[in-house]
Tab-separated table of C-alpha atoms and ligand atoms in Angstrom:
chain	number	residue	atom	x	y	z
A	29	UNK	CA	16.307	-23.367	15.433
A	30	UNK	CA	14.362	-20.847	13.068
A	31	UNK	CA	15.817	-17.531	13.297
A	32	UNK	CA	13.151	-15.012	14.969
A	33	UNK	CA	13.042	-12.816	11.607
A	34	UNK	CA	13.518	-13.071	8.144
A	35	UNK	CA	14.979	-11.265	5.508
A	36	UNK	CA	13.332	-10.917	2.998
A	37	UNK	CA	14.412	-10.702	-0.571
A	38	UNK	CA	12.052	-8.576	-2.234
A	39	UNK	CA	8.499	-6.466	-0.542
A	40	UNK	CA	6.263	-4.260	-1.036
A	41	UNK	CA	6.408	-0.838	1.546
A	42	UNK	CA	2.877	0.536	1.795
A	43	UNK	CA	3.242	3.489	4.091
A	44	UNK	CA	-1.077	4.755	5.565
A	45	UNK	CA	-1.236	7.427	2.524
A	46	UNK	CA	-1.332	4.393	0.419
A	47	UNK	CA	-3.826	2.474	2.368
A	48	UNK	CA	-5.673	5.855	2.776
A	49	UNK	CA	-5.414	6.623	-1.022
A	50	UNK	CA	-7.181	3.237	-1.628
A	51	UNK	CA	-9.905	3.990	0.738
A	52	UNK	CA	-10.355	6.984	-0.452
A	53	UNK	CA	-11.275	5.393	-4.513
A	54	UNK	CA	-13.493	2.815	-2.307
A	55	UNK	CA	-15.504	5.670	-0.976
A	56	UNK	CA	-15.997	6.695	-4.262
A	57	UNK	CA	-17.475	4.248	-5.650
A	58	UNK	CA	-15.613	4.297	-8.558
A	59	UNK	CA	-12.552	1.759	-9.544
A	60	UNK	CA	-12.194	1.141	-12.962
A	61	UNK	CA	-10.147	3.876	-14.856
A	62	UNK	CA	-11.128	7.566	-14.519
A	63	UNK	CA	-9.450	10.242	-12.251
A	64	UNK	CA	-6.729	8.817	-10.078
A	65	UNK	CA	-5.286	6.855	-13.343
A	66	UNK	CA	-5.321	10.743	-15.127
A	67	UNK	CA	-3.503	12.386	-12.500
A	68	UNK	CA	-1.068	9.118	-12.318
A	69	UNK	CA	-0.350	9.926	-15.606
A	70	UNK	CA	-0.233	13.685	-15.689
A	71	UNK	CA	2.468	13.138	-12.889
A	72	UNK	CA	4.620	10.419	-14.572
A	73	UNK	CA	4.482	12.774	-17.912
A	74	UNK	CA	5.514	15.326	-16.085
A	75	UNK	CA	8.282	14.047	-14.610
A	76	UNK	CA	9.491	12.434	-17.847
A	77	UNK	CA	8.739	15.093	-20.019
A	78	UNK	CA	7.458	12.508	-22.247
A	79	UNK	CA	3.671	10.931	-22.718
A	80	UNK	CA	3.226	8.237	-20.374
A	81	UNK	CA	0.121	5.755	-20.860
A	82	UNK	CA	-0.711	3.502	-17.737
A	83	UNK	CA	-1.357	0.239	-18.206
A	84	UNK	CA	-2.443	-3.067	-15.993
A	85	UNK	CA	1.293	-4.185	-15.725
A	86	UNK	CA	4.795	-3.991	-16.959
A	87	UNK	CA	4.077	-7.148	-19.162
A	88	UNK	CA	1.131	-5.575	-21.006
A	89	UNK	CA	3.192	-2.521	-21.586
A	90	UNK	CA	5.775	-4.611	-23.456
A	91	UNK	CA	2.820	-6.260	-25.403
A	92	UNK	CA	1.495	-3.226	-26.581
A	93	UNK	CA	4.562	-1.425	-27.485
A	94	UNK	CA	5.420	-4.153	-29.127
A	95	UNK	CA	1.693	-4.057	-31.055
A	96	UNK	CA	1.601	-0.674	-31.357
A	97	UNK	CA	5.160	-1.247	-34.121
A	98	UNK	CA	3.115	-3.446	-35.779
A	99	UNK	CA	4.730	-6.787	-35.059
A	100	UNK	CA	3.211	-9.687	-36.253
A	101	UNK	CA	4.173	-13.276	-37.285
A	102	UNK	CA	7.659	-14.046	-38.751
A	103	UNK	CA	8.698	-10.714	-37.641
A	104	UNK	CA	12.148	-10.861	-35.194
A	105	UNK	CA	13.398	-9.344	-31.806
A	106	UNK	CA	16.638	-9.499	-30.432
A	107	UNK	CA	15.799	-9.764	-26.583
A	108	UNK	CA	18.931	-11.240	-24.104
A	109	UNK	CA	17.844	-14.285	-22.795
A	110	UNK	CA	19.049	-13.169	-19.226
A	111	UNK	CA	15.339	-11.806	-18.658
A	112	UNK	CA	11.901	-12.139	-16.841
A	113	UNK	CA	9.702	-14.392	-18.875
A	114	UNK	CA	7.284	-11.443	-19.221
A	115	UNK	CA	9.767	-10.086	-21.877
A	116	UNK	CA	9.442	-13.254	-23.934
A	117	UNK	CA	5.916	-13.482	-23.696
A	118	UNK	CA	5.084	-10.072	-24.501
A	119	UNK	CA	6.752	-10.788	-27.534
A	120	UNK	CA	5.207	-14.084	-29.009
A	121	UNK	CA	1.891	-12.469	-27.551
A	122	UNK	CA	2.279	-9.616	-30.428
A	123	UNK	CA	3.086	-12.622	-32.956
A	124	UNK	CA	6.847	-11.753	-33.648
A	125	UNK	CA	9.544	-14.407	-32.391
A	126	UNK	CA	11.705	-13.587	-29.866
A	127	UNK	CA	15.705	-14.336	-30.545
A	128	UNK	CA	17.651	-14.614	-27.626
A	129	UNK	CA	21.118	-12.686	-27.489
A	130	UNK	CA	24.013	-13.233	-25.043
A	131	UNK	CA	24.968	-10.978	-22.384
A	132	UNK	CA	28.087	-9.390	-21.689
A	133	UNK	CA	29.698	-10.362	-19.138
A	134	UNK	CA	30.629	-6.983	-17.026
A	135	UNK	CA	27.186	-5.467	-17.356
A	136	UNK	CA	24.712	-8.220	-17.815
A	137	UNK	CA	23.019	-6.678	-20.563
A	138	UNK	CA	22.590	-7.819	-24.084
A	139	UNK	CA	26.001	-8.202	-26.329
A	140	UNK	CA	25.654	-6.078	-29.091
A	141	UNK	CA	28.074	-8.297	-31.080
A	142	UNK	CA	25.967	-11.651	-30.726
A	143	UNK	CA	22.563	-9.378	-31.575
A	144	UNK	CA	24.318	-8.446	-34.961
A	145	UNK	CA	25.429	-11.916	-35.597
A	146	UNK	CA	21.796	-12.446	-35.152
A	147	UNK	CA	20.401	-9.976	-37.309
A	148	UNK	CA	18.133	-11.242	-40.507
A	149	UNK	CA	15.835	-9.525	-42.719
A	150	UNK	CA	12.674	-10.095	-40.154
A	151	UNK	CA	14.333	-8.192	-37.449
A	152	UNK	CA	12.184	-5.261	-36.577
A	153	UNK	CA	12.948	-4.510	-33.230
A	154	UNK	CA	15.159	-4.911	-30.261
A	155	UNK	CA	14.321	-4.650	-27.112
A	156	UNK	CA	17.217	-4.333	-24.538
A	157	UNK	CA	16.536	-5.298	-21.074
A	158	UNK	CA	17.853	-2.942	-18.161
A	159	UNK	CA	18.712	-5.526	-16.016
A	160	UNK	CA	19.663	-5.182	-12.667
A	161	UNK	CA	19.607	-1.294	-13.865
A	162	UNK	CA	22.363	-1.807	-16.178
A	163	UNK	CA	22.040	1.016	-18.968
A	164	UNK	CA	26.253	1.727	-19.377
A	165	UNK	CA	25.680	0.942	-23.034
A	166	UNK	CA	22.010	2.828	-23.944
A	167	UNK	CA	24.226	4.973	-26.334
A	168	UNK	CA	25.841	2.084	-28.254
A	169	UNK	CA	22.269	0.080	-28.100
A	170	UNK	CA	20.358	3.251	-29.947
A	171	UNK	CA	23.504	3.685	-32.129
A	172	UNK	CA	22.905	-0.083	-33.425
A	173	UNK	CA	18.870	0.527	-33.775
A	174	UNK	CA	19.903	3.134	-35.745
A	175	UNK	CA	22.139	1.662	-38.085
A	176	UNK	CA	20.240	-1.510	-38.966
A	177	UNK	CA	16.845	0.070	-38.908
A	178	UNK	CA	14.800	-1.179	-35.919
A	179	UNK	CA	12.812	0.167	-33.582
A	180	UNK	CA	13.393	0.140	-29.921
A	181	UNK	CA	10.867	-1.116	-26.704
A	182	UNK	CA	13.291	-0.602	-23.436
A	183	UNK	CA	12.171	-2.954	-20.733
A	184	UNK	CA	13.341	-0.656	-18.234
A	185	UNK	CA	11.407	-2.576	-15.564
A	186	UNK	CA	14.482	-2.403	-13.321
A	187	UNK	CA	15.171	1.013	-13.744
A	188	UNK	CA	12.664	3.450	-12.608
A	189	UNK	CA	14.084	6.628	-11.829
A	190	UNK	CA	17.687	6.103	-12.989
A	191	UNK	CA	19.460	8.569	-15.370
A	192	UNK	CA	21.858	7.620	-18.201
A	193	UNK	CA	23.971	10.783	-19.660
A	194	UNK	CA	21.852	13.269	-17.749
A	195	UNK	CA	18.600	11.880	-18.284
A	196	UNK	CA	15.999	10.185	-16.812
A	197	UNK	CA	15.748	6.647	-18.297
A	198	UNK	CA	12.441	6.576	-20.332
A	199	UNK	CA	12.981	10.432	-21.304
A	200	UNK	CA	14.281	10.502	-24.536
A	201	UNK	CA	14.181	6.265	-25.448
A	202	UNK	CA	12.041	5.265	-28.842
A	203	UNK	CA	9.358	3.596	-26.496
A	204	UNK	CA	10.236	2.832	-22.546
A	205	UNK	CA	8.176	0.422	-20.474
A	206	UNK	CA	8.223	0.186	-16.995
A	207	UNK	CA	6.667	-2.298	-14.218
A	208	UNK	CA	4.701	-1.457	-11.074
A	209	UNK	CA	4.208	-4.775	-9.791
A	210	UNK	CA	4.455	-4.971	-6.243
A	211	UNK	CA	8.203	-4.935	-5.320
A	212	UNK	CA	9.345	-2.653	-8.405
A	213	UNK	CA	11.119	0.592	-7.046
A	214	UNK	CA	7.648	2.176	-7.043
A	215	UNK	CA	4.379	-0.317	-7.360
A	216	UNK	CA	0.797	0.749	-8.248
A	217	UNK	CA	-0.205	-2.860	-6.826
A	218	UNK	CA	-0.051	-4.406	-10.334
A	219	UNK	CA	0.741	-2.043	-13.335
A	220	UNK	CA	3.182	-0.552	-15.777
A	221	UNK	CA	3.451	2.023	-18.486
A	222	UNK	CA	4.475	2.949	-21.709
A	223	UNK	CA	6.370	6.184	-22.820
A	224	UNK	CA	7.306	7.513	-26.289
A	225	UNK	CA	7.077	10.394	-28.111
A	226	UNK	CA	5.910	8.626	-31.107
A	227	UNK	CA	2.133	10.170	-32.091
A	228	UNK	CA	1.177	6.999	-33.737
A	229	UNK	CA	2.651	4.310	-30.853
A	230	UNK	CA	0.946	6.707	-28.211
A	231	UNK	CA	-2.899	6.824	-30.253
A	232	UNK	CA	-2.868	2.815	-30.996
A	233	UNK	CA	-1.378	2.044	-27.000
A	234	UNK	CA	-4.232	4.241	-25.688
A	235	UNK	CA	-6.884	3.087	-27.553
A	236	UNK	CA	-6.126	-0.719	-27.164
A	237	UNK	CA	-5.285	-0.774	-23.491
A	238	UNK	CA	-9.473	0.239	-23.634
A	239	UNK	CA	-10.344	-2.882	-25.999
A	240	UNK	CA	-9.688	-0.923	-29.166
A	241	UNK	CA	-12.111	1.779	-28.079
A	242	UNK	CA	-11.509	4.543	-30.132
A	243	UNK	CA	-10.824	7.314	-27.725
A	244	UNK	CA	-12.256	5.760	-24.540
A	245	UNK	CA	-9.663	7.351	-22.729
A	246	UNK	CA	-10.469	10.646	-23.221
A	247	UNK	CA	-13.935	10.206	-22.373
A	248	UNK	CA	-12.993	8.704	-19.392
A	249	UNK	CA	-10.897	11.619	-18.237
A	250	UNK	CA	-13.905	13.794	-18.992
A	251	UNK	CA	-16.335	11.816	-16.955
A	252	UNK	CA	-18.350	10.373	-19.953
A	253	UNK	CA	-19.155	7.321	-21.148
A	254	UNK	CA	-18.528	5.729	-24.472
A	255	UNK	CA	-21.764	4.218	-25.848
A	256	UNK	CA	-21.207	4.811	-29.781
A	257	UNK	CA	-17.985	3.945	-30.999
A	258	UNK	CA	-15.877	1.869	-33.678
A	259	UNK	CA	-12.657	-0.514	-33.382
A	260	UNK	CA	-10.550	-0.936	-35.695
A	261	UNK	CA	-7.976	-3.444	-34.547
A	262	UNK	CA	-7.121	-5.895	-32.281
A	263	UNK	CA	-7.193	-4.347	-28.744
A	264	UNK	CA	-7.083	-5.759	-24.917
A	265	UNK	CA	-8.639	-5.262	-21.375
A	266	UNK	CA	-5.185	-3.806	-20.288
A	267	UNK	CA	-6.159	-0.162	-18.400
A	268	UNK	CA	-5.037	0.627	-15.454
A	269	UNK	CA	-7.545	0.774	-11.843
A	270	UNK	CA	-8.515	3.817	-9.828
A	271	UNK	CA	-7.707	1.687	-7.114
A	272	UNK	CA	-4.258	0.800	-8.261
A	273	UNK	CA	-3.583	4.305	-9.616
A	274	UNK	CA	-4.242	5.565	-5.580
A	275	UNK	CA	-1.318	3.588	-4.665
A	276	UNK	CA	1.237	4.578	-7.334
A	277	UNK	CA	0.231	7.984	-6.560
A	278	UNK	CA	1.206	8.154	-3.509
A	279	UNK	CA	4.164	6.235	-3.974
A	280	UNK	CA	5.606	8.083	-6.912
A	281	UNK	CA	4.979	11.171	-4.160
A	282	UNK	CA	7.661	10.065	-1.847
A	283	UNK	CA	9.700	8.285	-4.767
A	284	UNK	CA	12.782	10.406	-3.850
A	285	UNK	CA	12.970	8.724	-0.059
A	286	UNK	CA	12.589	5.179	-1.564
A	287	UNK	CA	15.161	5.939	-4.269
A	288	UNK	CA	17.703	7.255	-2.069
A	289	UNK	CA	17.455	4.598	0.355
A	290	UNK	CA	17.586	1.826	-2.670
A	291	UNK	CA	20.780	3.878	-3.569
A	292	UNK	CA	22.478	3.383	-0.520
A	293	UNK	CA	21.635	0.074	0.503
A	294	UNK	CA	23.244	-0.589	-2.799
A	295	UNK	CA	26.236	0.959	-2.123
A	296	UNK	CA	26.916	-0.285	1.732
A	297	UNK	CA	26.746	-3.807	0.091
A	298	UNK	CA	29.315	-3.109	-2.765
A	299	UNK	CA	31.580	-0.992	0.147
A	300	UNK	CA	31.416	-4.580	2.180
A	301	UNK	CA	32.260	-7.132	-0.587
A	302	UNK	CA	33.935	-5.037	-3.530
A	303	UNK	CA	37.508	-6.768	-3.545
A	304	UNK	CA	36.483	-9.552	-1.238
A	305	UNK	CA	37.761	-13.100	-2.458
A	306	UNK	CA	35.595	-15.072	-4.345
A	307	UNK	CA	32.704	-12.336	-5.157
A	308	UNK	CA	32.590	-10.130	-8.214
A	309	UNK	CA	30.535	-7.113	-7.722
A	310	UNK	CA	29.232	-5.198	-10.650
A	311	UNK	CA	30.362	-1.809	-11.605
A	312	UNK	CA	27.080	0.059	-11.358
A	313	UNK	CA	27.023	4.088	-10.468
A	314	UNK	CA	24.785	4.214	-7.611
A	315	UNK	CA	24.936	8.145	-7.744
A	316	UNK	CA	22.700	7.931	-11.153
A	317	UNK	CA	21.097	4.009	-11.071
A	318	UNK	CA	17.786	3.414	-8.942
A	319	UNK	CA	18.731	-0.611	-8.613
A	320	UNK	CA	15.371	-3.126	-8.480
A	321	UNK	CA	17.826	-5.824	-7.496
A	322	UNK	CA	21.425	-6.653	-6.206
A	323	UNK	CA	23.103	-8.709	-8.080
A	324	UNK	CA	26.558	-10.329	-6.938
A	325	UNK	CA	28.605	-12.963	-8.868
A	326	UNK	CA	30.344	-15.544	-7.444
A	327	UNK	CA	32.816	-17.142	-9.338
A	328	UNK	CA	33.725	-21.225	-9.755
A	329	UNK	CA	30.066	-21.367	-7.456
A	330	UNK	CA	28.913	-24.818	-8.704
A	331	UNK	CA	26.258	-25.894	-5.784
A	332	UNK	CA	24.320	-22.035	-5.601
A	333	UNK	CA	21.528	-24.687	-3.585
A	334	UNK	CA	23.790	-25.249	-1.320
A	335	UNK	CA	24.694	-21.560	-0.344
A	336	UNK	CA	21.043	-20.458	-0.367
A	337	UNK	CA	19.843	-23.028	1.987
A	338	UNK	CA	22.651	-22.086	4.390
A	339	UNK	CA	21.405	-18.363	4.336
A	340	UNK	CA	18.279	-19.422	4.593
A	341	UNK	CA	18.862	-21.350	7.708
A	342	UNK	CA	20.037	-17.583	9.203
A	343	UNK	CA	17.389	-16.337	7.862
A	344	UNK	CA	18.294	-14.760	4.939
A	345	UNK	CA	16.118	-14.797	1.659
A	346	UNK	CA	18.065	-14.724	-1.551
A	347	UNK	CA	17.311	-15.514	-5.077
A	348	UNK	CA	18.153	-15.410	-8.712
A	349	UNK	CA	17.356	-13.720	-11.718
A	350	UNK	CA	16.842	-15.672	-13.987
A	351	UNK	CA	16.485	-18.398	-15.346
A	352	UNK	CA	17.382	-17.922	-19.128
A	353	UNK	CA	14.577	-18.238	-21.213
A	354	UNK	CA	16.384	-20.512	-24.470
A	355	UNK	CA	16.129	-23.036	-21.356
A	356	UNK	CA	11.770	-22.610	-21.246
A	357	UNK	CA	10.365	-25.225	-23.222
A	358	UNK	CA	8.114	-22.757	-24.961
A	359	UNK	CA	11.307	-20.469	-26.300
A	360	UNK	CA	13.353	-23.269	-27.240
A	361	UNK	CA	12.902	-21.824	-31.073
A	362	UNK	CA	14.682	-18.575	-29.281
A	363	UNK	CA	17.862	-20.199	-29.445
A	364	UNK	CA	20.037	-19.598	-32.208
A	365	UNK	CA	23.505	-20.457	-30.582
A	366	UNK	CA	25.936	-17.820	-29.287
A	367	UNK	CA	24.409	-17.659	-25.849
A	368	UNK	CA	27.874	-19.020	-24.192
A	369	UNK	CA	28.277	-16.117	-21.304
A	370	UNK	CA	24.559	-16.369	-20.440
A	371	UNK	CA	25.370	-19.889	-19.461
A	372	UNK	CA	28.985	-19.618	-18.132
A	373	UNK	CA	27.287	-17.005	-15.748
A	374	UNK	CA	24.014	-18.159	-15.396
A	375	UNK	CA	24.378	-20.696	-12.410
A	376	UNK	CA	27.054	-18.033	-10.653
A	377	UNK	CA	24.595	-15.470	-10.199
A	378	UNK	CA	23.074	-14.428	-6.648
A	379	UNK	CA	20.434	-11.892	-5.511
A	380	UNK	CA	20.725	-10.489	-1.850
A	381	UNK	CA	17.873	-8.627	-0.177
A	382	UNK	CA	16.908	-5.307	-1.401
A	383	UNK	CA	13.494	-3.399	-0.434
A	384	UNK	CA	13.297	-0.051	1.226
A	385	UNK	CA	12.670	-1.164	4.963
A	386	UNK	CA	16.326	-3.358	4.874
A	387	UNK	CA	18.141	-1.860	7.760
A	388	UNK	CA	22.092	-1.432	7.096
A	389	UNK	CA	22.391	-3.636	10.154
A	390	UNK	CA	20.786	-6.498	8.395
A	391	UNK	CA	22.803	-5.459	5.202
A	392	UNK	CA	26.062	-6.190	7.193
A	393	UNK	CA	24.719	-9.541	8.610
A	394	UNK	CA	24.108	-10.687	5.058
A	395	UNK	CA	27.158	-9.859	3.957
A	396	UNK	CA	28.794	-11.548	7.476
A	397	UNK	CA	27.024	-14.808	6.503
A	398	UNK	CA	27.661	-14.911	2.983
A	399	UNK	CA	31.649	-14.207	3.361
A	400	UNK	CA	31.664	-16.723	6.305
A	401	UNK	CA	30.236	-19.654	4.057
A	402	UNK	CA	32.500	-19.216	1.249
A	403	UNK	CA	34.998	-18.817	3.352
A	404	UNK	CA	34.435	-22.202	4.283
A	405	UNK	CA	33.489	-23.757	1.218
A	406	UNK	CA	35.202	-22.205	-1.750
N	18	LIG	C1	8.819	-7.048	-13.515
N	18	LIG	C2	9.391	-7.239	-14.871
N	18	LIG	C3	8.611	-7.179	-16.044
N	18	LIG	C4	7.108	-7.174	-16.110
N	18	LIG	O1	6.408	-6.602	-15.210
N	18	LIG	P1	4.977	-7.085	-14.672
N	18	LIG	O2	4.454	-5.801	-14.156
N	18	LIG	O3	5.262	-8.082	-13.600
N	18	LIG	O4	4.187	-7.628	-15.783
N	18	LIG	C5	9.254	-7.237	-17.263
N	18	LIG	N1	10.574	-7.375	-17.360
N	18	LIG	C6	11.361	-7.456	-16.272
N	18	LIG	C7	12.833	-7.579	-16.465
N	18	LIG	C8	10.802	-7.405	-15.001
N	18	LIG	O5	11.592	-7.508	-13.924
């Protein structure tokens, strides 16, 4: 029997000021970059306190940060492996190699230890992934950039909205770059964004999100047109849309009422299966973290299939995140050894539902089904 509704993992909430929004650049007549992307970004810098340049999506950010540093062939950075391909590709897209680093195993971010073990003289950046909105160790993570020289991209694409130490992730970082893709904590449709404070990251990032353009974007935001102009490097067709711009808009508007129900879903699932048998649940501070995902780890799991399936058949969506890129054929080169948690871990790993129309009724059904099957199986 197929169960009437399904859970899903992961959506997109589009409320009618966002379908309104978009209507509203349709009328217009005007989609590519101009007004609604200027205000998107007057709004996000606002809120940061820190430039913020919008870009087509979270991958592109990472590309161009990563550009914008100068990285180029032979050049090295430490990445965990426990990430979104987009990380990894952003990377070899600027040139540089990326080297995957373990994870530690109580936060699930990278392992400081196994990144120095991994240091050579080509490192130039590292770029520490946020995952599952774990930021407990931003301090020690800028406190090893700083002692070994290298910059610092945060793919905070997990984290919008969450504050480490009293501030907002992305306020005070070297460069930050977020996601807007269409089930982040707040989505744009596709898109993403860069912040720093760094003059010279913030002048390349804006000129080559415009195909090198020299300042394209300012001429946008006066309502000109650039007809004479020079490049002088390598630069992308990676702006932002009107149309998309509309959307995060209007999102980023009611970002508090998302966030606080993110929050709490969060913490009615750790309330039902903190100290249950056979499920660790990671300690994440749901007072400050705006979680993307929800992460649980079950121990000794060896057929995760199995379990999924079974939800599935109550119709319950689940997932994983993700599949560690040493394994991709492409980022084979990645691995340098050391990556011994990551793969102890890996395969015990288990994403429940989490988007902002899950009812806490359907939380606790979850929960019921999950407990029930390893009750019965582990
Ligand atoms: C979503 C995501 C990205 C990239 O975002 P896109 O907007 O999909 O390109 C990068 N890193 C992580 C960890 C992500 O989850």
């Amino acid at each position: 029997m197929q169960p009437e509704k399904i859970i899903r993992l992961s959506k997109s909430t589009l409320g009618v000021n966002e379908k309104q929004a978009v209507l509203d650049v349709l009328d217009k007549e005007f989609l590519g970059m101009g007004k609604e992307v200027q205000i998107f970004e007057e709004m996000l810098t606002e809120y940061f306190e820190s430039p913020v340049v919008c870009v087509v999506n979270g991958t592109a950010a990472l590309h161009l940060a990563l550009q914008a540093i100068g990285a180029k062939p032979n050049d090295e950075v430490l990445v965990p492996s426990l990430t979104y391909v987009s990380s990894f590709q952003a990377i070899s897209a600027s040139g540089a190699s990326p080297i995957a680093c373990d994870i530690n195993e109580n936060t699930l971010t990278i392992d400081l230890k196994d990144a120095e073990s991994k240091l050579t003289p080509n490192t130039i950046a590292i770029m520490p992934v946020h995952y599952s909105a774990g930021i407990e160790n931003l301090d020690e993570i800028y406190n090893f950039a700083r002692k070994f020289n290298l910059r610092v991209i945060e793919d905070a694409a997990h984290a919008f909205g969450s504050i480490c130490n009293n501030k907002k992730i992305g306020s005070t970082g070297d460069i930050t770059c977020f996601s807007f893709d269409g089930i982040k904590n707040i989505t744009s449709g596709e898109g993403g964004c860069i912040i720093t404070k760094d003059e010279n990251v913030l002048h390349r990032v804006r000129d080559a999100r415009l195909l090198g353009v020299e300042k394209d974007t300012e001429k946008r935001y006066k309502g000109e047109r650039t007809w004479e102009f020079d490049v002088k490097f390598q630069g992308w067709r990676y702006h932002m849309s009107n149309i998309m711009a509309a959307i995060g808009i209007e999102q980023f508007k009611r970002f508090s009422t998302i966030s606080n129900k993110r929050k709490s879903i969060a913490k009615y699932y750790d309330s039902l299966l903190k100290n249950q048998k056979g499920i660790y649940v990671f300690d994440r501070n749901y007072e400050f973290v705006v979680p993307h995902i929800y992460v649980i780890r079950i121990p000794n799991l060896t057929e995760r299939k199995d379990l999924q399936n079974e939800l599935l058949k109550n119709g319950i969506q689940t997932g994983y995140h993700y599949q560690p890129n040493h394994t991709h054929t492409y980022f084979k080169n990645s691995n340098r050894g050391g990556l011994e948690v990551t793969e102890k871990i890996f395969p015990e790993l288990l994403t429940l539902p989490m988007h902002e129309e899950l009812s806490f009724e359907e939380v606790e059904f979850v929960c019921l089904q999950l407990l029930n099957y390893l009750q019965k199986n582990l």
